[in-house]
Amino acid sequence: MPDVAVAFRGITKRFPGVLALEDVSFEIAAGSMHALCGENGAGKSTLGKILAGVHTADAGEVRLFGQPFAATRPEHALAAGVGMVHQELAFCENLSVAENLCLRALPATGPFLSRAAMYREAESLLAAIDARLDVRRRVGELTIGQQQMLQIAAAVGHGARVIVFDEPTSSLSQHEAEKLYELMARLRERGVTGIYVSHRMEEIFRLCDTVTVLRDGRHVATEPIAALDTGRIVELMIGRKLEQYFPTDHGATTGEERLRVEGLSSPAGFRDISFSVRAGEVVGMAGLVGAGRSETAAAIFGLDGRATGRIVVDGRPVVIRSPRQAMRLGIGLVPEDRKRQGLVLSMSSLANTTMAILPSLARLTFVRSAEERAIGRRFFERLRVRAHSLDATAAGLSGGNQQKLVLAKWLAARCQVLILDEPTRGVDVGAKAQIHALIAELAAEGVAVLLISSELPELLHLATRVIVLRDGRIVGEVPRVEATQDGLMRLMAGVA
């Protein structure tokens, strides 16, 4: 087997209005785990999709184990030994595990589907990665982690020698991520070459041998992971030194109480939640998956009609039964799932930015478009949104830029209470640093911020105090000066 599994030579790819990749060249050693890093929009996923046959390059050449390779469809790539585990899962959720795994070529006896043969083939594919799943079970009933195992089973079972992993842990619990790490280790033992696209530095240093950094669609560096540290990779990604990855003090002076919640409870999974947030304060909320954090945020924003309790905004008791009422009170919510809950992906970036303030921009039935575009440009510049124009659809932006659109919407609305639910999930380190700086700016401007995050370092550096939820109840409130990662984890897990 050649020492080089994949060689990219001068790869260039254009999309309408965007040069996604420009003259990218580097090599990936056979049997290695090779990290692909860069800010959102740097071209990482695009390069992986070119290799996997999802996209075709406009210029350049790919060589696979020394031979010219140009797949025009994913099935062609898989037949040649290249598979991909996509960040966005694409299964027929109403079909069974077996039906999804065998969908490319369903076993048949004459004109009839042979279910027995289909089940045997599906079980064989799962056995190839030591996965145990009921092949008759509907895919829609599986966890995200189990669905990702199906993608890997399909790739390995069909003979993939190279697998592209595109942000594989972005939606996984820690337990599911550990299972994936174990599987990847077994694949390496079999000689499978992995290309690992991720923003998570701890994963890259744990799993990978080599790292390639892309910036603005260009190749910046390919280095052994042992020769680098996190700071150096970040510098390569963003093109400048990042002196402070997390701000340690946003310099805000706390003012009057903006939001008070008393005895908030709901069948959605939380009870007797009480806390307050003052102007200029960042209050963190920590908890394990299922602790009730997102459900609490949704109730405050008027998305839970069953919630009971008392909410006070600017000293006045209020009843919030809809997001419209919350917005009128100056409350905004950046939800944890930006694609399903925070954006209308088919609409333009400008429309997503101004949708919360359209009534103020309307004259009779017409929107004052010049004023709307001026607002859009202002917040695009402030948040450094990378899009070829204000009219670019939200669906075509990278994850980090989509998140900036959600934030821009609430900045345009001038919210005085901003609830941020996992605001940096799935964004690169450069975008994360920008969002952290923005949170500090908002606090300094007097906005009351409730920050929900699963990243404890984020809470420890940004929040003035951290509220901890477990099983739907508050089990502790810790000032920043007393908070430690270990202490918060113990409260979250209920360990003395």
CSV table of C-alpha atoms in Angstrom, one decimal:
chain,number,residue,atom,x,y,z
A,1,MET,CA,0.0,0.0,0.0
A,2,PRO,CA,1.4,3.5,-0.9
A,3,ASP,CA,2.5,5.6,2.1
A,4,VAL,CA,0.1,8.4,0.9
A,5,ALA,CA,-3.6,7.6,1.1
A,6,VAL,CA,-4.9,10.9,-0.3
A,7,ALA,CA,-3.1,13.7,-2.1
A,8,PHE,CA,-4.8,17.0,-3.0
A,9,ARG,CA,-3.2,19.0,-5.8
A,10,GLY,CA,-4.3,22.5,-6.5
A,11,ILE,CA,-8.0,22.0,-5.5
A,12,THR,CA,-10.2,25.0,-6.3
A,13,LYS,CA,-14.0,25.2,-5.8
A,14,ARG,CA,-16.4,28.0,-6.4
A,15,PHE,CA,-20.0,28.4,-5.4
A,16,PRO,CA,-22.2,31.4,-6.5
A,17,GLY,CA,-20.5,34.5,-5.1
A,18,VAL,CA,-18.0,32.5,-3.0
A,19,LEU,CA,-14.5,31.1,-3.7
A,20,ALA,CA,-14.7,28.2,-1.2
A,21,LEU,CA,-11.3,26.6,-2.0
A,22,GLU,CA,-8.3,28.1,-3.8
A,23,ASP,CA,-5.3,26.0,-4.9
A,24,VAL,CA,-5.3,23.7,-1.9
A,25,SER,CA,-2.5,21.1,-1.9
A,26,PHE,CA,-1.4,18.6,0.8
A,27,GLU,CA,-1.1,14.9,1.5
A,28,ILE,CA,-2.6,12.5,4.0
A,29,ALA,CA,-0.6,9.5,5.2
A,30,ALA,CA,-2.1,6.0,4.9
A,31,GLY,CA,-3.5,4.6,8.2
A,32,SER,CA,-3.3,8.0,9.9
A,33,MET,CA,-6.0,10.2,11.6
A,34,HIS,CA,-5.6,13.6,9.9
A,35,ALA,CA,-7.3,16.6,11.4
A,36,LEU,CA,-8.7,19.3,9.2
A,37,CYS,CA,-9.1,22.7,11.0
A,38,GLY,CA,-10.2,26.2,10.2
A,39,GLU,CA,-12.8,28.8,11.0
A,40,ASN,CA,-16.3,28.3,9.8
A,41,GLY,CA,-16.3,29.0,6.0
A,42,ALA,CA,-12.6,28.1,5.7
A,43,GLY,CA,-13.5,25.2,3.3
A,44,LYS,CA,-13.0,22.1,5.5
A,45,SER,CA,-16.3,20.4,4.8
A,46,THR,CA,-16.2,21.4,1.2
A,47,LEU,CA,-12.8,19.6,0.8
A,48,GLY,CA,-14.2,16.5,2.5
A,49,LYS,CA,-17.2,16.5,0.3
A,50,ILE,CA,-15.1,16.8,-2.8
A,51,LEU,CA,-13.2,13.7,-1.7
A,52,ALA,CA,-16.5,11.9,-0.9
A,53,GLY,CA,-18.2,12.7,-4.2
A,54,VAL,CA,-20.7,15.2,-2.9
A,55,HIS,CA,-19.1,18.1,-4.7
A,56,THR,CA,-16.7,18.2,-7.7
A,57,ALA,CA,-13.7,20.4,-7.9
A,58,ASP,CA,-13.5,23.1,-10.5
A,59,ALA,CA,-9.8,22.7,-10.8
A,60,GLY,CA,-7.0,20.5,-9.4
A,61,GLU,CA,-6.6,16.8,-8.9
A,62,VAL,CA,-7.2,14.3,-6.1
A,63,ARG,CA,-5.1,11.1,-6.0
A,64,LEU,CA,-6.2,8.1,-4.0
A,65,PHE,CA,-3.5,5.6,-3.0
A,66,GLY,CA,-1.4,7.0,-5.9
A,67,GLN,CA,-4.1,6.8,-8.6
A,68,PRO,CA,-6.1,9.7,-10.1
A,69,PHE,CA,-9.5,9.9,-8.4
A,70,ALA,CA,-12.6,12.1,-9.2
A,71,ALA,CA,-15.9,10.8,-7.8
A,72,THR,CA,-18.9,12.6,-9.1
A,73,ARG,CA,-21.4,10.9,-6.7
A,74,PRO,CA,-21.1,9.5,-3.2
A,75,GLU,CA,-21.8,6.0,-4.3
A,76,HIS,CA,-18.9,6.2,-6.8
A,77,ALA,CA,-16.6,7.4,-4.0
A,78,LEU,CA,-17.7,4.6,-1.7
A,79,ALA,CA,-17.2,2.0,-4.5
A,80,ALA,CA,-13.6,3.3,-4.7
A,81,GLY,CA,-13.1,3.1,-1.0
A,82,VAL,CA,-14.0,6.6,0.4
A,83,GLY,CA,-16.9,7.1,2.8
A,84,MET,CA,-18.1,10.1,4.8
A,85,VAL,CA,-19.8,10.5,8.1
A,86,HIS,CA,-21.8,13.7,7.7
A,87,GLN,CA,-22.5,16.3,10.4
A,88,GLU,CA,-26.1,16.6,9.1
A,89,LEU,CA,-27.5,13.0,9.2
A,90,ALA,CA,-29.5,12.0,6.2
A,91,PHE,CA,-31.6,8.9,6.9
A,92,CYS,CA,-35.2,7.9,6.1
A,93,GLU,CA,-36.4,8.0,9.7
A,94,ASN,CA,-39.6,6.0,9.0
A,95,LEU,CA,-37.6,3.1,7.6
A,96,SER,CA,-35.8,0.4,9.6
A,97,VAL,CA,-32.1,0.2,10.3
A,98,ALA,CA,-31.8,-2.7,7.8
A,99,GLU,CA,-33.7,-0.8,5.1
A,100,ASN,CA,-31.5,2.3,5.5
A,101,LEU,CA,-28.3,0.3,5.4
A,102,CYS,CA,-29.4,-1.7,2.3
A,103,LEU,CA,-31.2,1.1,0.5
A,104,ARG,CA,-28.6,1.4,-2.3
A,105,ALA,CA,-29.2,-2.3,-3.3
A,106,LEU,CA,-32.1,-4.0,-1.6
A,107,PRO,CA,-31.7,-7.8,-1.7
A,108,ALA,CA,-34.4,-9.4,-3.8
A,109,THR,CA,-35.7,-12.8,-4.8
A,110,GLY,CA,-37.1,-12.3,-8.2
A,111,PRO,CA,-39.3,-9.2,-8.1
A,112,PHE,CA,-39.8,-9.4,-4.3
A,113,LEU,CA,-37.7,-8.0,-1.5
A,114,SER,CA,-35.9,-10.6,0.5
A,115,ARG,CA,-36.2,-9.3,4.1
A,116,ALA,CA,-34.3,-12.3,5.5
A,117,ALA,CA,-31.3,-11.5,3.2
A,118,MET,CA,-31.7,-7.7,4.0
A,119,TYR,CA,-31.5,-8.4,7.8
A,120,ARG,CA,-28.5,-10.7,7.4
A,121,GLU,CA,-26.7,-8.0,5.3
A,122,ALA,CA,-27.5,-5.3,7.8
A,123,GLU,CA,-26.3,-7.4,10.7
A,124,SER,CA,-23.1,-8.1,8.8
A,125,LEU,CA,-22.5,-4.4,8.2
A,126,LEU,CA,-23.0,-3.6,11.9
A,127,ALA,CA,-20.8,-6.5,12.9
A,128,ALA,CA,-18.0,-5.0,10.9
A,129,ILE,CA,-17.8,-2.2,13.5
A,130,ASP,CA,-18.8,-4.3,16.5
A,131,ALA,CA,-22.1,-2.4,16.8
A,132,ARG,CA,-25.2,-4.0,18.3
A,133,LEU,CA,-28.5,-2.7,17.1
A,134,ASP,CA,-31.9,-4.2,16.3
A,135,VAL,CA,-31.9,-4.0,12.5
A,136,ARG,CA,-35.7,-4.1,12.5
A,137,ARG,CA,-36.0,-0.9,14.6
A,138,ARG,CA,-37.0,2.4,13.0
A,139,VAL,CA,-34.0,4.8,12.5
A,140,GLY,CA,-36.2,7.6,13.9
A,141,GLU,CA,-36.1,5.8,17.3
A,142,LEU,CA,-32.3,5.8,17.5
A,143,THR,CA,-30.1,8.4,19.3
A,144,ILE,CA,-27.9,10.7,17.2
A,145,GLY,CA,-24.9,8.6,18.3
A,146,GLN,CA,-26.5,5.4,17.1
A,147,GLN,CA,-27.4,7.0,13.8
A,148,GLN,CA,-23.8,8.1,13.3
A,149,MET,CA,-22.7,4.5,14.0
A,150,LEU,CA,-25.0,3.5,11.1
A,151,GLN,CA,-23.1,5.9,8.8
A,152,ILE,CA,-19.8,4.4,9.8
A,153,ALA,CA,-21.2,0.9,9.4
A,154,ALA,CA,-22.3,1.7,5.9
A,155,ALA,CA,-18.9,3.1,5.0
A,156,VAL,CA,-16.8,0.3,6.6
A,157,GLY,CA,-19.1,-2.5,5.6
A,158,HIS,CA,-18.8,-1.4,2.0
A,159,GLY,CA,-15.1,-1.5,2.1
A,160,ALA,CA,-14.1,2.2,2.8
A,161,ARG,CA,-10.4,2.6,3.2
A,162,VAL,CA,-10.7,6.3,3.8
A,163,ILE,CA,-13.4,7.9,6.0
A,164,VAL,CA,-14.2,11.6,6.3
A,165,PHE,CA,-15.6,12.5,9.8
A,166,ASP,CA,-17.3,15.9,9.5
A,167,GLU,CA,-17.9,17.3,13.0
A,168,PRO,CA,-18.9,13.8,14.3
A,169,THR,CA,-19.4,14.7,17.9
A,170,SER,CA,-21.2,18.0,17.5
A,171,SER,CA,-24.5,16.5,18.6
A,172,LEU,CA,-23.3,13.7,20.8
A,173,SER,CA,-23.4,13.3,24.6
A,174,GLN,CA,-20.0,12.7,26.3
A,175,HIS,CA,-20.8,8.9,26.6
A,176,GLU,CA,-21.7,8.7,22.9
A,177,ALA,CA,-18.6,10.6,22.0
A,178,GLU,CA,-16.4,8.1,24.0
A,179,LYS,CA,-18.0,5.2,22.1
A,180,LEU,CA,-17.1,6.9,18.8
A,181,TYR,CA,-13.5,7.4,20.0
A,182,GLU,CA,-13.3,3.7,20.8
A,183,LEU,CA,-14.6,2.8,17.4
A,184,MET,CA,-12.2,5.1,15.6
A,185,ALA,CA,-9.3,3.5,17.5
A,186,ARG,CA,-10.5,0.1,16.2
A,187,LEU,CA,-10.7,1.4,12.7
A,188,ARG,CA,-7.1,2.7,12.9
A,189,GLU,CA,-6.0,-0.7,14.0
A,190,ARG,CA,-7.4,-2.1,10.7
A,191,GLY,CA,-5.5,0.4,8.7
A,192,VAL,CA,-8.4,2.7,7.8
A,193,THR,CA,-7.4,6.3,7.1
A,194,GLY,CA,-9.4,9.0,8.8
A,195,ILE,CA,-9.9,12.7,8.0
A,196,TYR,CA,-11.3,14.4,11.1
A,197,VAL,CA,-13.0,17.8,10.6
A,198,SER,CA,-13.6,19.4,14.0
A,199,HIS,CA,-13.5,22.6,16.0
A,200,ARG,CA,-12.8,20.7,19.2
A,201,MET,CA,-9.1,21.0,20.1
A,202,GLU,CA,-9.2,18.4,22.9
A,203,GLU,CA,-10.5,15.8,20.3
A,204,ILE,CA,-7.9,16.8,17.7
A,205,PHE,CA,-5.0,16.3,20.2
A,206,ARG,CA,-6.5,13.1,21.5
A,207,LEU,CA,-7.2,11.4,18.2
A,208,CYS,CA,-5.1,12.8,15.4
A,209,ASP,CA,-1.5,12.4,14.2
A,210,THR,CA,-1.4,15.4,11.8
A,211,VAL,CA,-3.3,18.6,11.3
A,212,THR,CA,-3.9,20.7,8.2
A,213,VAL,CA,-5.2,24.2,8.7
A,214,LEU,CA,-7.2,26.1,6.1
A,215,ARG,CA,-8.0,29.8,6.2
A,216,ASP,CA,-10.3,31.6,3.8
A,217,GLY,CA,-10.2,28.6,1.5
A,218,ARG,CA,-6.4,28.4,1.3
A,219,HIS,CA,-3.9,25.9,2.7
A,220,VAL,CA,-2.0,27.5,5.6
A,221,ALA,CA,-0.1,24.6,7.2
A,222,THR,CA,0.2,20.8,7.6
A,223,GLU,CA,2.1,19.8,10.7
A,224,PRO,CA,2.5,16.8,13.0
A,225,ILE,CA,0.2,17.3,16.0
A,226,ALA,CA,3.1,16.8,18.4
A,227,ALA,CA,4.8,19.9,17.0
A,228,LEU,CA,1.8,22.2,17.8
A,229,ASP,CA,-0.3,23.4,20.8
A,230,THR,CA,-3.8,24.8,20.9
A,231,GLY,CA,-2.6,28.4,20.8
A,232,ARG,CA,-0.5,27.9,17.7
A,233,ILE,CA,-3.4,26.1,15.8
A,234,VAL,CA,-5.7,28.9,16.7
A,235,GLU,CA,-3.2,31.5,15.4
A,236,LEU,CA,-2.9,29.6,12.2
A,237,MET,CA,-6.7,29.4,11.8
A,238,ILE,CA,-7.4,33.1,12.4
A,239,GLY,CA,-4.2,34.7,11.1
A,240,ARG,CA,-3.4,36.6,14.3
A,241,LYS,CA,-2.4,36.0,17.9
A,242,LEU,CA,-5.3,35.3,20.2
A,243,GLU,CA,-4.0,36.9,23.4
A,244,GLN,CA,-7.1,36.1,25.4
A,245,TYR,CA,-9.2,33.2,24.2
A,246,PHE,CA,-11.7,33.9,26.9
A,247,PRO,CA,-12.2,37.4,28.4
A,248,THR,CA,-11.7,37.3,32.1
A,249,ASP,CA,-13.6,40.4,33.0
A,250,HIS,CA,-16.2,42.2,30.9
A,251,GLY,CA,-15.8,45.4,33.0
A,252,ALA,CA,-19.6,45.9,33.4
A,253,THR,CA,-21.2,47.5,36.4
A,254,THR,CA,-24.3,45.7,37.5
A,255,GLY,CA,-27.4,47.8,37.7
A,256,GLU,CA,-31.1,47.3,38.4
A,257,GLU,CA,-32.7,43.9,38.3
A,258,ARG,CA,-33.9,43.2,34.8
A,259,LEU,CA,-35.3,39.7,35.2
A,260,ARG,CA,-36.6,37.7,38.2
A,261,VAL,CA,-38.0,34.2,38.0
A,262,GLU,CA,-39.8,32.8,41.1
A,263,GLY,CA,-41.1,29.2,41.5
A,264,LEU,CA,-41.1,28.5,37.7
A,265,SER,CA,-42.3,24.9,37.1
A,266,SER,CA,-43.5,22.8,34.2
A,267,PRO,CA,-44.3,19.2,33.2
A,268,ALA,CA,-41.6,19.9,30.5
A,269,GLY,CA,-39.0,18.9,33.1
A,270,PHE,CA,-38.3,21.6,35.7
A,271,ARG,CA,-39.7,22.7,39.0
A,272,ASP,CA,-39.4,25.5,41.5
A,273,ILE,CA,-36.8,27.5,39.5
A,274,SER,CA,-36.0,30.9,41.1
A,275,PHE,CA,-33.2,33.3,40.2
A,276,SER,CA,-32.6,36.9,39.0
A,277,VAL,CA,-30.4,38.7,36.5
A,278,ARG,CA,-29.3,42.3,36.8
A,279,ALA,CA,-28.4,44.8,34.1
A,280,GLY,CA,-24.7,44.3,33.1
A,281,GLU,CA,-24.6,40.8,34.6
A,282,VAL,CA,-23.9,37.5,32.9
A,283,VAL,CA,-25.5,34.7,34.9
A,284,GLY,CA,-24.4,31.2,33.8
A,285,MET,CA,-26.6,28.1,33.9
A,286,ALA,CA,-24.9,24.7,34.0
A,287,GLY,CA,-26.3,21.2,34.0
A,288,LEU,CA,-26.1,17.8,32.3
A,289,VAL,CA,-28.2,16.9,29.3
A,290,GLY,CA,-31.8,16.7,30.5
A,291,ALA,CA,-31.3,18.9,33.5
A,292,GLY,CA,-34.0,21.3,32.3
A,293,ARG,CA,-31.9,24.3,31.2
A,294,SER,CA,-33.2,24.7,27.7
A,295,GLU,CA,-36.8,24.0,28.9
A,296,THR,CA,-36.4,26.8,31.5
A,297,ALA,CA,-35.2,29.2,28.8
A,298,ALA,CA,-38.1,28.3,26.6
A,299,ALA,CA,-40.7,28.9,29.4
A,300,ILE,CA,-39.3,32.3,30.1
A,301,PHE,CA,-39.6,33.2,26.4
A,302,GLY,CA,-43.2,32.1,26.3
A,303,LEU,CA,-42.8,28.8,24.5
A,304,ASP,CA,-44.3,26.6,27.3
A,305,GLY,CA,-48.0,27.2,27.9
A,306,ARG,CA,-48.0,24.8,30.8
A,307,ALA,CA,-45.4,26.6,32.9
A,308,THR,CA,-46.4,28.1,36.2
A,309,GLY,CA,-44.7,30.5,38.5
A,310,ARG,CA,-43.9,34.3,38.6
A,311,ILE,CA,-41.8,36.3,36.1
A,312,VAL,CA,-40.8,39.9,36.9
A,313,VAL,CA,-39.3,42.1,34.2
A,314,ASP,CA,-37.9,45.5,35.2
A,315,GLY,CA,-39.7,45.3,38.6
A,316,ARG,CA,-43.1,44.6,37.1
A,317,PRO,CA,-44.8,41.2,37.3
A,318,VAL,CA,-45.7,39.9,33.8
A,319,VAL,CA,-47.4,37.0,32.1
A,320,ILE,CA,-45.6,35.7,29.1
A,321,ARG,CA,-47.6,33.2,27.0
A,322,SER,CA,-45.9,33.7,23.6
A,323,PRO,CA,-42.5,34.8,22.1
A,324,ARG,CA,-44.2,38.0,20.8
A,325,GLN,CA,-45.1,39.0,24.4
A,326,ALA,CA,-41.5,38.2,25.5
A,327,MET,CA,-40.1,40.3,22.7
A,328,ARG,CA,-42.3,43.3,23.6
A,329,LEU,CA,-40.9,43.1,27.1
A,330,GLY,CA,-37.3,43.3,25.6
A,331,ILE,CA,-36.5,39.6,26.0
A,332,GLY,CA,-34.6,37.7,23.3
A,333,LEU,CA,-33.7,34.0,23.0
A,334,VAL,CA,-30.8,32.5,21.0
A,335,PRO,CA,-31.9,28.8,21.0
A,336,GLU,CA,-29.6,25.8,21.1
A,337,ASP,CA,-30.7,24.6,17.7
A,338,ARG,CA,-30.1,27.6,15.4
A,339,LYS,CA,-31.2,25.9,12.2
A,340,ARG,CA,-34.6,24.6,13.5
A,341,GLN,CA,-35.5,27.3,16.0
A,342,GLY,CA,-33.3,30.4,15.3
A,343,LEU,CA,-33.4,30.9,11.6
A,344,VAL,CA,-35.6,30.6,8.5
A,345,LEU,CA,-33.0,28.9,6.4
A,346,SER,CA,-34.7,29.6,3.1
A,347,MET,CA,-34.8,33.4,3.7
A,348,SER,CA,-32.0,35.8,3.1
A,349,SER,CA,-29.5,36.8,5.7
A,350,LEU,CA,-30.9,40.3,5.8
A,351,ALA,CA,-34.5,39.0,6.4
A,352,ASN,CA,-33.3,36.8,9.2
A,353,THR,CA,-31.5,39.8,10.8
A,354,THR,CA,-34.5,42.2,10.7
A,355,MET,CA,-37.4,39.8,11.1
A,356,ALA,CA,-37.8,40.8,14.8
A,357,ILE,CA,-38.1,44.5,14.0
A,358,LEU,CA,-40.1,44.5,10.8
A,359,PRO,CA,-43.1,46.4,12.3
A,360,SER,CA,-40.8,49.3,13.1
A,361,LEU,CA,-39.5,49.3,9.5
A,362,ALA,CA,-42.9,49.2,7.8
A,363,ARG,CA,-44.8,52.1,6.3
A,364,LEU,CA,-48.3,50.9,5.8
A,365,THR,CA,-47.7,47.5,4.0
A,366,PHE,CA,-44.2,48.4,2.7
A,367,VAL,CA,-40.9,47.9,4.3
A,368,ARG,CA,-38.4,50.8,4.1
A,369,SER,CA,-35.8,48.7,2.3
A,370,ALA,CA,-33.0,51.3,2.4
A,371,GLU,CA,-33.3,51.6,6.2
A,372,GLU,CA,-33.5,47.8,6.5
A,373,ARG,CA,-30.3,47.3,4.5
A,374,ALA,CA,-28.5,49.9,6.5
A,375,ILE,CA,-29.4,48.0,9.7
A,376,GLY,CA,-28.3,44.8,8.1
A,377,ARG,CA,-24.9,46.2,7.0
A,378,ARG,CA,-24.3,47.7,10.5
A,379,PHE,CA,-24.7,44.4,12.3
A,380,PHE,CA,-22.9,42.4,9.6
A,381,GLU,CA,-19.9,44.7,10.1
A,382,ARG,CA,-20.2,44.5,13.9
A,383,LEU,CA,-20.4,40.7,14.0
A,384,ARG,CA,-18.1,40.2,11.0
A,385,VAL,CA,-20.7,38.0,9.2
A,386,ARG,CA,-19.1,36.4,6.2
A,387,ALA,CA,-21.6,36.2,3.4
A,388,HIS,CA,-21.3,37.3,-0.3
A,389,SER,CA,-24.2,39.7,0.2
A,390,LEU,CA,-27.0,40.6,2.5
A,391,ASP,CA,-29.3,38.7,0.1
A,392,ALA,CA,-27.4,35.4,0.6
A,393,THR,CA,-29.7,32.7,1.9
A,394,ALA,CA,-29.1,31.7,5.5
A,395,ALA,CA,-28.9,28.0,4.5
A,396,GLY,CA,-25.7,28.7,2.5
A,397,LEU,CA,-23.7,30.2,5.4
A,398,SER,CA,-21.3,28.3,7.7
A,399,GLY,CA,-22.5,27.4,11.2
A,400,GLY,CA,-20.6,30.2,12.8
A,401,ASN,CA,-22.0,32.8,10.5
A,402,GLN,CA,-25.5,31.4,10.9
A,403,GLN,CA,-25.1,31.8,14.7
A,404,LYS,CA,-24.0,35.4,14.1
A,405,LEU,CA,-27.2,36.0,12.2
A,406,VAL,CA,-29.3,34.8,15.2
A,407,LEU,CA,-27.3,37.1,17.5
A,408,ALA,CA,-27.7,40.0,15.0
A,409,LYS,CA,-31.5,39.6,15.0
A,410,TRP,CA,-31.6,40.3,18.8
A,411,LEU,CA,-29.0,43.1,18.6
A,412,ALA,CA,-31.2,44.8,16.1
A,413,ALA,CA,-34.2,44.4,18.4
A,414,ARG,CA,-32.2,46.0,21.3
A,415,CYS,CA,-33.1,43.4,23.8
A,416,GLN,CA,-32.4,44.2,27.4
A,417,VAL,CA,-32.6,40.6,28.6
A,418,LEU,CA,-30.8,38.1,26.3
A,419,ILE,CA,-31.0,34.3,26.9
A,420,LEU,CA,-28.2,32.5,25.2
A,421,ASP,CA,-28.6,28.7,24.9
A,422,GLU,CA,-25.3,27.1,23.9
A,423,PRO,CA,-24.3,30.2,21.8
A,424,THR,CA,-21.0,28.8,20.7
A,425,ARG,CA,-22.0,25.2,20.0
A,426,GLY,CA,-20.6,24.0,16.7
A,427,VAL,CA,-18.6,27.2,15.9
A,428,ASP,CA,-14.9,27.5,15.3
A,429,VAL,CA,-12.5,29.1,17.8
A,430,GLY,CA,-12.3,32.4,15.9
A,431,ALA,CA,-16.1,32.8,15.9
A,432,LYS,CA,-16.2,31.6,19.5
A,433,ALA,CA,-13.8,34.3,20.6
A,434,GLN,CA,-15.9,36.9,18.7
A,435,ILE,CA,-19.1,35.7,20.4
A,436,HIS,CA,-17.4,35.8,23.9
A,437,ALA,CA,-16.2,39.4,23.2
A,438,LEU,CA,-19.8,40.3,22.1
A,439,ILE,CA,-21.3,38.9,25.3
A,440,ALA,CA,-18.8,41.0,27.3
A,441,GLU,CA,-19.7,44.1,25.2
A,442,LEU,CA,-23.5,43.5,25.8
A,443,ALA,CA,-23.0,43.2,29.5
A,444,ALA,CA,-20.9,46.4,29.5
A,445,GLU,CA,-23.8,48.1,27.7
A,446,GLY,CA,-26.2,47.1,30.5
A,447,VAL,CA,-27.8,44.0,28.9
A,448,ALA,CA,-28.8,41.3,31.4
A,449,VAL,CA,-27.5,38.0,30.0
A,450,LEU,CA,-28.5,34.4,30.9
A,451,LEU,CA,-25.8,32.1,29.5
A,452,ILE,CA,-26.6,28.4,29.2
A,453,SER,CA,-23.6,26.4,28.2
A,454,SER,CA,-22.2,22.8,28.4
A,455,GLU,CA,-18.7,24.2,28.2
A,456,LEU,CA,-17.7,24.8,31.8
A,457,PRO,CA,-14.6,26.9,30.9
A,458,GLU,CA,-16.9,29.2,29.0
A,459,LEU,CA,-19.1,29.7,32.1
A,460,LEU,CA,-16.2,30.1,34.5
A,461,HIS,CA,-14.7,32.9,32.4
A,462,LEU,CA,-17.8,34.8,31.3
A,463,ALA,CA,-20.4,34.4,34.1
A,464,THR,CA,-20.4,36.5,37.3
A,465,ARG,CA,-22.1,33.5,39.0
A,466,VAL,CA,-23.2,30.1,37.9
A,467,ILE,CA,-26.6,28.4,38.6
A,468,VAL,CA,-26.5,24.6,38.5
A,469,LEU,CA,-29.5,22.5,37.6
A,470,ARG,CA,-29.9,18.8,38.2
A,471,ASP,CA,-33.0,16.8,37.4
A,472,GLY,CA,-35.0,19.9,36.8
A,473,ARG,CA,-34.1,21.7,40.0
A,474,ILE,CA,-31.6,24.3,41.1
A,475,VAL,CA,-29.0,22.5,43.3
A,476,GLY,CA,-26.5,25.3,43.7
A,477,GLU,CA,-25.5,28.8,42.8
A,478,VAL,CA,-21.7,29.6,42.8
A,479,PRO,CA,-20.0,33.0,42.5
A,480,ARG,CA,-17.3,33.1,39.9
A,481,VAL,CA,-14.6,33.6,42.5
A,482,GLU,CA,-15.5,30.3,44.2
A,483,ALA,CA,-16.4,28.3,41.0
A,484,THR,CA,-14.1,25.5,39.7
A,485,GLN,CA,-14.7,23.1,36.9
A,486,ASP,CA,-14.5,20.1,39.3
A,487,GLY,CA,-16.9,21.7,41.8
A,488,LEU,CA,-19.5,22.5,39.1
A,489,MET,CA,-19.2,18.9,37.7
A,490,ARG,CA,-19.9,17.5,41.2
A,491,LEU,CA,-23.0,19.6,41.6
A,492,MET,CA,-24.2,18.7,38.1
A,493,ALA,CA,-23.7,14.9,38.7
A,494,GLY,CA,-24.8,14.9,42.3
A,495,VAL,CA,-21.5,13.7,43.6
A,496,ALA,CA,-20.6,14.7,47.1
